[in-house]
Coordinates of C-alpha atoms in Angstrom, one line a residue:
T1 CA -49.2 16.5 60.7
E2 CA -50.0 20.0 62.0
D3 CA -48.7 23.4 60.8
G4 CA -49.0 22.8 57.1
G5 CA -47.7 19.3 57.0
K6 CA -44.4 20.1 58.9
Q7 CA -43.2 17.7 61.5
R8 CA -42.5 19.0 65.0
P9 CA -38.9 18.7 66.3
Q10 CA -40.1 16.2 69.0
E11 CA -41.6 13.9 66.4
M12 CA -38.4 14.1 64.2
F13 CA -36.2 13.0 67.1
R14 CA -38.3 10.0 68.2
P15 CA -37.0 7.6 65.5
L16 CA -33.4 8.6 66.2
L17 CA -33.9 8.0 69.9
A18 CA -35.5 4.6 69.2
L19 CA -32.5 3.5 67.1
A20 CA -30.0 4.7 69.7
F21 CA -31.9 2.7 72.4
V22 CA -31.8 -0.5 70.2
A23 CA -28.1 -0.1 69.6
S24 CA -27.3 0.4 73.3
A25 CA -29.4 -2.5 74.3
A26 CA -27.7 -4.8 71.8
A27 CA -24.3 -3.9 73.3
F28 CA -25.4 -5.2 76.7
A29 CA -27.4 -8.1 75.4
P30 CA -26.4 -11.6 76.6
A31 CA -24.0 -13.5 74.3
S32 CA -26.6 -16.2 73.7
L33 CA -29.0 -13.7 72.1
L34 CA -26.3 -12.5 69.6
P35 CA -25.0 -14.3 66.5
S36 CA -22.1 -16.6 67.5
R37 CA -18.6 -16.0 66.2
S38 CA -15.8 -18.5 65.7
P39 CA -13.3 -18.5 68.5
A40 CA -10.3 -18.3 66.1
P41 CA -10.6 -14.5 65.4
R42 CA -11.0 -13.7 69.1
A43 CA -8.0 -15.8 70.1
A44 CA -5.9 -14.2 67.3
S45 CA -7.0 -10.7 68.1
S46 CA -5.7 -11.1 71.7
Q47 CA -2.1 -11.6 70.4
G48 CA -1.6 -8.0 69.6
P49 CA -2.2 -5.3 67.0
R50 CA -0.6 -7.2 64.1
M51 CA -3.9 -8.0 62.2
A52 CA -3.7 -11.6 63.4
V53 CA -7.4 -12.0 62.8
F54 CA -6.4 -13.9 59.6
D55 CA -5.3 -17.6 59.6
G56 CA -1.6 -18.4 59.8
E57 CA 1.4 -16.9 61.4
F58 CA 3.5 -14.0 60.4
S59 CA 6.8 -14.6 58.5
E60 CA 10.1 -14.2 60.3
S61 CA 11.7 -12.5 57.3
V62 CA 8.7 -10.3 56.3
P63 CA 6.9 -9.5 59.6
F64 CA 4.0 -7.8 57.9
L65 CA 3.2 -10.8 55.6
K66 CA 1.9 -14.2 56.5
T67 CA 4.1 -17.3 56.2
P68 CA 3.2 -19.3 53.0
S69 CA 1.5 -22.5 53.9
N70 CA 3.9 -24.7 52.0
L71 CA 7.0 -23.2 53.7
D72 CA 7.1 -25.2 56.9
G73 CA 10.8 -24.6 57.8
T74 CA 11.9 -28.2 57.0
L75 CA 14.3 -27.1 54.3
P76 CA 17.6 -25.4 55.3
G77 CA 17.4 -21.6 55.0
D78 CA 13.6 -21.6 55.0
V79 CA 12.5 -18.4 56.8
G80 CA 9.1 -18.0 55.2
F81 CA 10.3 -15.5 52.5
D82 CA 8.0 -15.7 49.5
P83 CA 6.3 -12.4 48.9
L84 CA 5.3 -13.3 45.3
G85 CA 3.7 -16.6 46.4
F86 CA 5.8 -18.9 44.1
S87 CA 5.5 -21.7 46.7
E88 CA 1.7 -21.7 46.4
V89 CA 2.0 -22.4 42.6
F90 CA 5.1 -24.6 42.2
D91 CA 6.4 -27.6 44.2
V92 CA 8.8 -26.3 46.9
K93 CA 11.3 -29.1 46.1
V94 CA 11.4 -27.9 42.5
L95 CA 12.0 -24.3 43.7
R96 CA 14.8 -25.5 46.0
E97 CA 16.4 -27.5 43.2
A98 CA 16.4 -24.4 40.9
E99 CA 17.7 -22.1 43.7
L100 CA 20.6 -24.4 44.5
K101 CA 21.4 -24.8 40.8
H102 CA 21.5 -21.1 40.1
G103 CA 23.3 -20.4 43.3
R104 CA 26.1 -22.9 42.6
I105 CA 26.6 -21.4 39.1
A106 CA 26.6 -17.9 40.6
M107 CA 29.3 -18.9 43.2
L108 CA 31.5 -20.2 40.4
A109 CA 30.8 -17.1 38.3
A110 CA 31.6 -14.7 41.1
L111 CA 34.8 -16.5 41.8
G112 CA 35.7 -16.5 38.1
W113 CA 34.9 -12.8 37.8
L114 CA 37.2 -11.9 40.7
V115 CA 40.1 -14.2 39.6
Q116 CA 40.0 -12.8 36.0
E117 CA 40.6 -9.3 37.3
F118 CA 44.1 -10.1 38.6
Y119 CA 45.1 -13.3 36.7
T120 CA 45.3 -14.1 33.0
I121 CA 45.8 -17.6 31.6
P122 CA 49.1 -17.8 29.7
G123 CA 48.5 -17.5 26.0
F124 CA 45.5 -15.2 26.3
D125 CA 45.2 -11.4 26.1
K126 CA 44.2 -9.4 29.2
V127 CA 40.6 -8.2 28.6
D128 CA 37.8 -7.2 30.9
Q129 CA 34.9 -9.6 31.6
I130 CA 32.4 -8.1 29.3
T131 CA 34.8 -8.1 26.4
A132 CA 35.8 -11.7 27.1
H133 CA 32.1 -12.7 26.9
D134 CA 31.8 -10.9 23.5
L135 CA 34.9 -12.7 22.2
L136 CA 33.6 -16.1 23.3
V137 CA 30.4 -15.4 21.4
K138 CA 32.2 -14.4 18.2
S139 CA 34.7 -17.3 18.3
G140 CA 32.0 -19.9 19.0
G141 CA 33.3 -20.7 22.5
M142 CA 30.0 -19.7 24.0
S143 CA 28.1 -22.1 21.7
Q144 CA 30.3 -25.0 23.0
I145 CA 29.5 -24.1 26.5
L146 CA 25.7 -24.0 25.8
L147 CA 26.0 -27.4 24.0
W148 CA 27.6 -29.1 27.0
T149 CA 25.4 -27.5 29.5
S150 CA 22.4 -28.7 27.5
F151 CA 23.6 -32.3 28.0
L152 CA 23.9 -31.6 31.7
E153 CA 20.4 -30.2 31.8
I154 CA 19.1 -33.5 30.4
F155 CA 20.6 -35.4 33.3
G156 CA 19.4 -32.7 35.7
G157 CA 15.9 -33.2 34.4
I158 CA 16.0 -36.9 35.2
A159 CA 17.2 -36.0 38.7
L160 CA 14.4 -33.5 39.1
F161 CA 11.8 -36.1 38.4
Q162 CA 13.3 -38.2 41.1
T163 CA 13.1 -35.3 43.5
I164 CA 9.4 -34.7 42.7
Q165 CA 8.8 -38.4 43.4
G166 CA 10.4 -38.1 46.7
R167 CA 13.4 -40.4 45.9
R168 CA 16.0 -37.7 46.0
Y169 CA 16.8 -34.7 48.1
P170 CA 16.8 -31.4 46.1
G171 CA 20.2 -30.6 44.7
D172 CA 21.8 -33.9 45.9
F173 CA 24.0 -35.3 43.1
Q174 CA 26.1 -37.5 45.5
F175 CA 29.1 -35.2 44.9
D176 CA 31.1 -35.0 48.1
P177 CA 34.8 -35.3 47.4
L178 CA 35.8 -33.9 50.7
G179 CA 33.5 -36.2 52.7
L180 CA 31.6 -33.4 54.4
S181 CA 28.5 -35.6 54.8
Q182 CA 30.3 -38.6 56.2
G183 CA 31.9 -39.6 59.5
K184 CA 32.2 -37.0 62.1
N185 CA 31.1 -34.3 59.7
A186 CA 27.7 -35.9 59.3
E187 CA 26.6 -34.3 62.5
K188 CA 27.3 -30.9 61.0
F189 CA 25.7 -31.7 57.6
E190 CA 22.7 -29.5 58.2
Q191 CA 25.0 -26.6 59.1
Y192 CA 26.8 -27.2 55.8
Q193 CA 23.5 -27.2 53.9
L194 CA 22.4 -24.0 55.6
A195 CA 25.8 -22.4 54.7
E196 CA 25.5 -23.5 51.1
I197 CA 22.1 -22.0 50.6
K198 CA 23.2 -18.7 52.2
H199 CA 26.2 -18.5 50.0
C200 CA 24.1 -19.3 47.0
R201 CA 21.8 -16.5 47.6
L202 CA 24.6 -14.1 48.4
A203 CA 26.5 -15.1 45.2
M204 CA 23.4 -14.5 43.0
I205 CA 23.0 -11.0 44.4
G206 CA 26.7 -10.4 44.3
F207 CA 27.4 -11.5 40.7
S208 CA 24.4 -9.4 39.5
G209 CA 26.0 -6.4 41.4
F210 CA 29.4 -7.1 39.8
V211 CA 28.0 -7.0 36.2
H212 CA 25.8 -3.9 36.7
Q213 CA 28.5 -2.1 38.6
Y214 CA 30.9 -2.6 35.7
F215 CA 28.3 -1.4 33.1
V216 CA 27.8 1.8 35.0
S217 CA 31.3 2.6 36.3
K218 CA 33.5 0.7 33.8
Q219 CA 35.6 -0.5 36.8
G220 CA 36.3 -3.9 38.1
V221 CA 35.6 -4.9 41.7
F222 CA 39.1 -4.5 43.1
E223 CA 39.6 -1.3 41.0
Q224 CA 36.4 0.1 42.5
L225 CA 37.5 -0.7 46.0
G226 CA 40.9 1.0 45.5
N227 CA 39.7 3.9 43.4
F228 CA 36.1 4.5 44.0
K229 CA 34.2 6.2 41.2
S230 CA 30.8 7.5 42.0
I231 CA 28.0 6.4 39.7
P232 CA 27.0 9.2 37.3
M233 CA 23.4 10.3 38.0
G234 CA 23.1 12.9 35.3
D235 CA 23.0 16.6 35.3
F236 CA 20.2 17.9 37.5
S237 CA 21.3 21.6 37.4
S238 CA 18.4 22.5 35.1
F239 CA 15.9 21.4 37.7

């Protein structure tokens, strides 16, 4: 180059102008000359600004997450809620069996917690629920409960294998003393199944709230409703 090896400004801009021309020409080039793209992303992008360029539909319960592939809505109460992806690892029927089992126990536990607050079986002292648990552990009553529930778990394991094999509906032990699945009620059986799973989930959350609320406030549920005590949050005056 001239002038001591320095490039003129016109020469410096020539490569940049060439690159700009190539980019603009590619933008107006026919589609046949450009690399082809799969039609799925284009169709998904036309649905809206919800990042639908990925495969799958968005969940009804968590709109910003995709619905897990194994949750197809066939089970009552299935709204595509699985943010941790358990349904991609375990069998959905096994998960529903566990959910119903824990939910039914939680419903009984929540009822027992509330009844114990205002009723005491004759011959027993009136104690709070946490103290009653500790007394059962010391007297051996809790060991008996664990022993009998272990036998129930053995039969529950047999039923679970039948569920995995597709010979049994999750949670179905043929226990229907009120005949809710027979006769005219059979038409509403799916509604009853949906109501059960909803109450199961509510009871699991509710019972956990009962226990933690008592540990913090030392008040029962009805006492808390009648004489609310705020949860102590500590002394923040030094901050």
